[in-house]
Amino acid sequence: MHILQTIEHLLDTVQETAKQFQLTHEDYKVALQTASDKVTYDRIYDEYEEKYKEAMKGFKEVQISVNRLCQSTSMMKGYPKIEAIKLVKKIRKIIKNQLSYHKMERCMREE
């Protein structure tokens, strides 16, 4: 049952992180579009790029953890095993969607 609780907690965390990532991505998109000058744009983009890299690294680490948890579920039986498999599928789907986010490209802006 401990593995199932771990997977449930991981699903909650991944869902919240994914939602925050999407909101942050959109915020940066708007900020880049409305940047008043090249210096501001470059500063915002550099910050965005760093956050993007951190988020992708985090999602990849979760992907590795989920794979390890999957190996543990193979020893489970009955309802907990079925529930754990369903939750893992949800987590994998969220991670796949997040990893498919393309980083925004830096635009060359004139002063």
GROMACS .gro file of N, CA and C in nm:
model
  333
    1MET      N    1   0.082  -0.120   0.000
    1MET     CA    2   0.000   0.000   0.000
    1MET      C    3   0.087   0.126   0.000
    2HIS      N    4   0.207   0.116   0.058
    2HIS     CA    5   0.298   0.231   0.063
    2HIS      C    6   0.333   0.279  -0.077
    3ILE      N    7   0.355   0.187  -0.169
    3ILE     CA    8   0.390   0.224  -0.307
    3ILE      C    9   0.274   0.299  -0.371
    4LEU      N   10   0.152   0.253  -0.348
    4LEU     CA   11   0.034   0.318  -0.403
    4LEU      C   12   0.022   0.461  -0.352
    5GLN      N   13   0.045   0.480  -0.222
    5GLN     CA   14   0.040   0.615  -0.165
    5GLN      C   15   0.148   0.705  -0.226
    6THR      N   16   0.265   0.649  -0.248
    6THR     CA   17   0.374   0.724  -0.309
    6THR      C   18   0.336   0.767  -0.451
    7ILE      N   19   0.276   0.676  -0.526
    7ILE     CA   20   0.235   0.707  -0.663
    7ILE      C   21   0.125   0.813  -0.662
    8GLU      N   22   0.029   0.801  -0.569
    8GLU     CA   23  -0.078   0.901  -0.559
    8GLU      C   24  -0.020   1.040  -0.530
    9HIS      N   25   0.074   1.045  -0.438
    9HIS     CA   26   0.137   1.172  -0.403
    9HIS      C   27   0.215   1.227  -0.523
   10LEU      N   28   0.284   1.141  -0.592
   10LEU     CA   29   0.360   1.182  -0.710
   10LEU      C   30   0.268   1.237  -0.818
   11LEU      N   31   0.153   1.174  -0.837
   11LEU     CA   32   0.056   1.223  -0.936
   11LEU      C   33   0.009   1.363  -0.900
   12ASP      N   34  -0.025   1.385  -0.773
   12ASP     CA   35  -0.068   1.519  -0.729
   12ASP      C   36   0.041   1.622  -0.755
   13THR      N   37   0.163   1.587  -0.721
   13THR     CA   38   0.276   1.678  -0.740
   13THR      C   39   0.299   1.708  -0.887
   14VAL      N   40   0.295   1.606  -0.970
   14VAL     CA   41   0.318   1.623  -1.114
   14VAL      C   42   0.207   1.708  -1.176
   15GLN      N   43   0.083   1.685  -1.136
   15GLN     CA   44  -0.029   1.764  -1.190
   15GLN      C   45  -0.012   1.912  -1.154
   16GLU      N   46   0.021   1.940  -1.029
   16GLU     CA   47   0.038   2.078  -0.985
   16GLU      C   48   0.157   2.144  -1.055
   17THR      N   49   0.266   2.071  -1.065
   17THR     CA   50   0.386   2.124  -1.131
   17THR      C   51   0.359   2.151  -1.278
   18ALA      N   52   0.288   2.062  -1.344
   18ALA     CA   53   0.256   2.080  -1.486
   18ALA      C   54   0.168   2.203  -1.505
   19LYS      N   55   0.071   2.220  -1.417
   19LYS     CA   56  -0.017   2.336  -1.427
   19LYS      C   57   0.062   2.466  -1.408
   20GLN      N   58   0.151   2.466  -1.310
   20GLN     CA   59   0.234   2.585  -1.286
   20GLN      C   60   0.327   2.611  -1.404
   21PHE      N   61   0.384   2.506  -1.461
   21PHE     CA   62   0.472   2.521  -1.575
   21PHE      C   63   0.399   2.585  -1.692
   22GLN      N   64   0.279   2.537  -1.719
   22GLN     CA   65   0.200   2.592  -1.830
   22GLN      C   66   0.168   2.739  -1.808
   23LEU      N   67   0.129   2.774  -1.686
   23LEU     CA   68   0.098   2.914  -1.655
   23LEU      C   69   0.223   3.001  -1.669
   24THR      N   70   0.334   2.952  -1.619
   24THR     CA   71   0.460   3.027  -1.627
   24THR      C   72   0.501   3.044  -1.773
   25HIS      N   73   0.486   2.939  -1.851
   25HIS     CA   74   0.521   2.944  -1.993
   25HIS      C   75   0.440   3.055  -2.063
   26GLU      N   76   0.311   3.059  -2.035
   26GLU     CA   77   0.223   3.161  -2.095
   26GLU      C   78   0.260   3.301  -2.047
   27ASP      N   79   0.293   3.314  -1.917
   27ASP     CA   80   0.334   3.444  -1.863
   27ASP      C   81   0.459   3.497  -1.933
   28TYR      N   82   0.555   3.409  -1.951
   28TYR     CA   83   0.678   3.450  -2.020
   28TYR      C   84   0.650   3.487  -2.166
   29LYS      N   85   0.560   3.413  -2.228
   29LYS     CA   86   0.525   3.441  -2.367
   29LYS      C   87   0.470   3.584  -2.379
   30VAL      N   88   0.380   3.620  -2.289
   30VAL     CA   89   0.322   3.755  -2.288
   30VAL      C   90   0.430   3.858  -2.256
   31ALA      N   91   0.512   3.829  -2.156
   31ALA     CA   92   0.618   3.923  -2.118
   31ALA      C   93   0.715   3.948  -2.233
   32LEU      N   94   0.747   3.844  -2.307
   32LEU     CA   95   0.838   3.860  -2.421
   32LEU      C   96   0.774   3.943  -2.532
   33GLN      N   97   0.646   3.922  -2.552
   33GLN     CA   98   0.576   3.996  -2.657
   33GLN      C   99   0.563   4.145  -2.623
   34THR      N  100   0.558   4.175  -2.496
   34THR     CA  101   0.536   4.314  -2.454
   34THR      C  102   0.663   4.382  -2.403
   35ALA      N  103   0.776   4.316  -2.416
   35ALA     CA  104   0.903   4.376  -2.370
   35ALA      C  105   0.926   4.509  -2.442
   36SER      N  106   0.965   4.609  -2.366
   36SER     CA  107   0.976   4.745  -2.422
   36SER      C  108   1.101   4.768  -2.505
   37ASP      N  109   1.208   4.692  -2.475
   37ASP     CA  110   1.331   4.711  -2.552
   37ASP      C  111   1.411   4.582  -2.554
   38LYS      N  112   1.521   4.582  -2.628
   38LYS     CA  113   1.603   4.461  -2.646
   38LYS      C  114   1.663   4.413  -2.515
   39VAL      N  115   1.709   4.504  -2.432
   39VAL     CA  116   1.771   4.467  -2.304
   39VAL      C  117   1.669   4.396  -2.215
   40THR      N  118   1.550   4.451  -2.207
   40THR     CA  119   1.444   4.390  -2.127
   40THR      C  120   1.408   4.254  -2.184
   41TYR      N  121   1.393   4.247  -2.316
   41TYR     CA  122   1.359   4.121  -2.383
   41TYR      C  123   1.465   4.014  -2.353
   42ASP      N  124   1.592   4.051  -2.367
   42ASP     CA  125   1.700   3.955  -2.342
   42ASP      C  126   1.701   3.907  -2.197
   43ARG      N  127   1.677   3.997  -2.105
   43ARG     CA  128   1.674   3.961  -1.963
   43ARG      C  129   1.560   3.863  -1.936
   44ILE      N  130   1.442   3.892  -1.989
   44ILE     CA  131   1.325   3.805  -1.971
   44ILE      C  132   1.350   3.670  -2.036
   45TYR      N  133   1.406   3.671  -2.157
   45TYR     CA  134   1.430   3.544  -2.227
   45TYR      C  135   1.533   3.459  -2.153
   46ASP      N  136   1.639   3.520  -2.103
   46ASP     CA  137   1.740   3.444  -2.029
   46ASP      C  138   1.679   3.378  -1.905
   47GLU      N  139   1.594   3.453  -1.837
   47GLU     CA  140   1.525   3.400  -1.719
   47GLU      C  141   1.432   3.285  -1.759
   48TYR      N  142   1.357   3.306  -1.866
   48TYR     CA  143   1.267   3.202  -1.917
   48TYR      C  144   1.344   3.075  -1.953
   49GLU      N  145   1.454   3.093  -2.024
   49GLU     CA  146   1.533   2.978  -2.069
   49GLU      C  147   1.584   2.896  -1.951
   50GLU      N  148   1.628   2.963  -1.847
   50GLU     CA  149   1.676   2.893  -1.727
   50GLU      C  150   1.562   2.816  -1.659
   51LYS      N  151   1.446   2.879  -1.645
   51LYS     CA  152   1.330   2.812  -1.584
   51LYS      C  153   1.285   2.693  -1.668
   52TYR      N  154   1.288   2.709  -1.800
   52TYR     CA  155   1.249   2.601  -1.891
   52TYR      C  156   1.342   2.480  -1.871
   53LYS      N  157   1.472   2.506  -1.868
   53LYS     CA  158   1.569   2.397  -1.851
   53LYS      C  159   1.548   2.326  -1.718
   54GLU      N  160   1.526   2.403  -1.612
   54GLU     CA  161   1.502   2.344  -1.479
   54GLU      C  162   1.377   2.256  -1.481
   55ALA      N  163   1.270   2.307  -1.542
   55ALA     CA  164   1.144   2.232  -1.546
   55ALA      C  165   1.161   2.101  -1.624
   56MET      N  166   1.226   2.107  -1.738
   56MET     CA  167   1.245   1.987  -1.819
   56MET      C  168   1.332   1.885  -1.745
   57LYS      N  169   1.433   1.933  -1.676
   57LYS     CA  170   1.518   1.844  -1.598
   57LYS      C  171   1.435   1.777  -1.488
   58GLY      N  172   1.349   1.854  -1.423
   58GLY     CA  173   1.263   1.799  -1.319
   58GLY      C  174   1.168   1.694  -1.372
   59PHE      N  175   1.107   1.721  -1.487
   59PHE     CA  176   1.014   1.623  -1.545
   59PHE      C  177   1.087   1.496  -1.586
   60LYS      N  178   1.209   1.508  -1.634
   60LYS     CA  179   1.286   1.389  -1.671
   60LYS      C  180   1.322   1.307  -1.547
   61GLU      N  181   1.353   1.375  -1.436
   61GLU     CA  182   1.383   1.304  -1.311
   61GLU      C  183   1.259   1.230  -1.261
   62VAL      N  184   1.143   1.292  -1.273
   62VAL     CA  185   1.019   1.226  -1.233
   62VAL      C  186   0.994   1.105  -1.321
   63GLN      N  187   1.023   1.119  -1.449
   63GLN     CA  188   1.007   1.007  -1.542
   63GLN      C  189   1.090   0.887  -1.496
   64ILE      N  190   1.211   0.911  -1.453
   64ILE     CA  191   1.298   0.804  -1.402
   64ILE      C  192   1.239   0.743  -1.276
   65SER      N  193   1.188   0.828  -1.186
   65SER     CA  194   1.127   0.779  -1.062
   65SER      C  195   1.005   0.693  -1.090
   66VAL      N  196   0.925   0.734  -1.186
   66VAL     CA  197   0.806   0.657  -1.222
   66VAL      C  198   0.846   0.521  -1.275
   67ASN      N  199   0.949   0.516  -1.354
   67ASN     CA  200   0.996   0.387  -1.406
   67ASN      C  201   1.039   0.295  -1.293
   68ARG      N  202   1.105   0.351  -1.192
   68ARG     CA  203   1.145   0.271  -1.076
   68ARG      C  204   1.023   0.222  -0.998
   69LEU      N  205   0.925   0.311  -0.981
   69LEU     CA  206   0.803   0.271  -0.910
   69LEU      C  207   0.728   0.162  -0.986
   70CYS      N  208   0.733   0.167  -1.117
   70CYS     CA  209   0.667   0.064  -1.198
   70CYS      C  210   0.725  -0.073  -1.169
   71GLN      N  211   0.854  -0.078  -1.151
   71GLN     CA  212   0.918  -0.206  -1.120
   71GLN      C  213   0.867  -0.258  -0.986
   72SER      N  214   0.842  -0.168  -0.892
   72SER     CA  215   0.790  -0.208  -0.762
   72SER      C  216   0.646  -0.257  -0.770
   73THR      N  217   0.568  -0.200  -0.860
   73THR     CA  218   0.427  -0.241  -0.872
   73THR      C  219   0.413  -0.383  -0.925
   74SER      N  220   0.515  -0.433  -0.991
   74SER     CA  221   0.506  -0.569  -1.044
   74SER      C  222   0.493  -0.672  -0.931
   75MET      N  223   0.535  -0.635  -0.811
   75MET     CA  224   0.525  -0.726  -0.696
   75MET      C  225   0.390  -0.715  -0.625
   76MET      N  226   0.311  -0.613  -0.661
   76MET     CA  227   0.182  -0.593  -0.598
   76MET      C  228   0.079  -0.689  -0.656
   77LYS      N  229  -0.034  -0.703  -0.585
   77LYS     CA  230  -0.140  -0.791  -0.631
   77LYS      C  231  -0.275  -0.723  -0.615
   78GLY      N  232  -0.371  -0.766  -0.696
   78GLY     CA  233  -0.509  -0.724  -0.681
   78GLY      C  234  -0.535  -0.577  -0.712
   79TYR      N  235  -0.633  -0.522  -0.639
   79TYR     CA  236  -0.677  -0.385  -0.661
   79TYR      C  237  -0.564  -0.282  -0.651
   80PRO      N  238  -0.479  -0.289  -0.549
   80PRO     CA  239  -0.371  -0.190  -0.542
   80PRO      C  240  -0.283  -0.188  -0.667
   81LYS      N  241  -0.258  -0.304  -0.723
   81LYS     CA  242  -0.175  -0.311  -0.843
   81LYS      C  243  -0.246  -0.244  -0.961
   82ILE      N  244  -0.374  -0.273  -0.979
   82ILE     CA  245  -0.451  -0.214  -1.088
   82ILE      C  246  -0.457  -0.062  -1.072
   83GLU      N  247  -0.482  -0.016  -0.950
   83GLU     CA  248  -0.489   0.127  -0.923
   83GLU      C  249  -0.354   0.194  -0.947
   84ALA      N  250  -0.248   0.129  -0.905
   84ALA     CA  251  -0.113   0.184  -0.924
   84ALA      C  252  -0.081   0.196  -1.073
   85ILE      N  253  -0.119   0.097  -1.152
   85ILE     CA  254  -0.094   0.101  -1.296
   85ILE      C  255  -0.171   0.216  -1.360
   86LYS      N  256  -0.296   0.238  -1.319
   86LYS     CA  257  -0.376   0.349  -1.373
   86LYS      C  258  -0.310   0.483  -1.340
   87LEU      N  259  -0.265   0.498  -1.216
   87LEU     CA  260  -0.202   0.624  -1.174
   87LEU      C  261  -0.071   0.648  -1.248
   88VAL      N  262   0.006   0.544  -1.266
   88VAL     CA  263   0.133   0.556  -1.338
   88VAL      C  264   0.107   0.599  -1.482
   89LYS      N  265   0.004   0.544  -1.544
   89LYS     CA  266  -0.030   0.584  -1.681
   89LYS      C  267  -0.064   0.733  -1.686
   90LYS      N  268  -0.139   0.782  -1.587
   90LYS     CA  269  -0.174   0.924  -1.582
   90LYS      C  270  -0.048   1.009  -1.569
   91ILE      N  271   0.042   0.968  -1.480
   91ILE     CA  272   0.166   1.042  -1.459
   91ILE      C  273   0.248   1.045  -1.587
   92ARG      N  274   0.261   0.931  -1.651
   92ARG     CA  275   0.339   0.924  -1.775
   92ARG      C  276   0.280   1.013  -1.884
   93LYS      N  277   0.148   1.018  -1.892
   93LYS     CA  278   0.083   1.102  -1.993
   93LYS      C  279   0.112   1.250  -1.966
   94ILE      N  280   0.103   1.292  -1.841
   94ILE     CA  281   0.132   1.431  -1.805
   94ILE      C  282   0.277   1.465  -1.838
   95ILE      N  283   0.368   1.377  -1.800
   95ILE     CA  284   0.511   1.401  -1.826
   95ILE      C  285   0.537   1.408  -1.976
   96LYS      N  286   0.477   1.318  -2.051
   96LYS     CA  287   0.495   1.319  -2.197
   96LYS      C  288   0.449   1.452  -2.256
   97ASN      N  289   0.334   1.501  -2.210
   97ASN     CA  290   0.283   1.629  -2.257
   97ASN      C  291   0.377   1.743  -2.221
   98GLN      N  292   0.431   1.741  -2.101
   98GLN     CA  293   0.520   1.848  -2.057
   98GLN      C  294   0.652   1.845  -2.134
   99LEU      N  295   0.705   1.727  -2.157
   99LEU     CA  296   0.831   1.716  -2.229
   99LEU      C  297   0.816   1.753  -2.376
  100SER      N  298   0.691   1.754  -2.425
  100SER     CA  299   0.669   1.791  -2.564
  100SER      C  300   0.659   1.943  -2.583
  101TYR      N  301   0.656   2.017  -2.472
  101TYR     CA  302   0.655   2.164  -2.483
  101TYR      C  303   0.783   2.209  -2.549
  102HIS      N  304   0.770   2.285  -2.654
  102HIS     CA  305   0.889   2.336  -2.722
  102HIS      C  306   0.928   2.469  -2.659
  103LYS      N  307   1.057   2.484  -2.642
  103LYS     CA  308   1.108   2.609  -2.587
  103LYS      C  309   1.085   2.719  -2.689
  104MET      N  310   1.041   2.834  -2.641
  104MET     CA  311   1.023   2.949  -2.730
  104MET      C  312   1.159   2.991  -2.782
  105GLU      N  313   1.164   3.028  -2.907
  105GLU     CA  314   1.289   3.075  -2.968
  105GLU      C  315   1.311   3.222  -2.938
  106ARG      N  316   1.436   3.257  -2.927
  106ARG     CA  317   1.471   3.397  -2.905
  106ARG      C  318   1.455   3.471  -3.037
  107CYS      N  319   1.387   3.583  -3.034
  107CYS     CA  320   1.370   3.667  -3.153
  107CYS      C  321   1.477   3.774  -3.153
  108MET      N  322   1.520   3.806  -3.269
  108MET     CA  323   1.616   3.917  -3.281
  108MET      C  324   1.536   4.047  -3.290
  109ARG      N  325   1.555   4.130  -3.193
  109ARG     CA  326   1.480   4.256  -3.188
  109ARG      C  327   1.572   4.373  -3.218
  110GLU      N  328   1.516   4.467  -3.284
  110GLU     CA  329   1.589   4.590  -3.315
  110GLU      C  330   1.576   4.687  -3.198
  111GLU      N  331   1.674   4.767  -3.176
  111GLU     CA  332   1.666   4.870  -3.071
  111GLU      C  333   1.574   4.980  -3.113
   0.00000   0.00000   0.00000
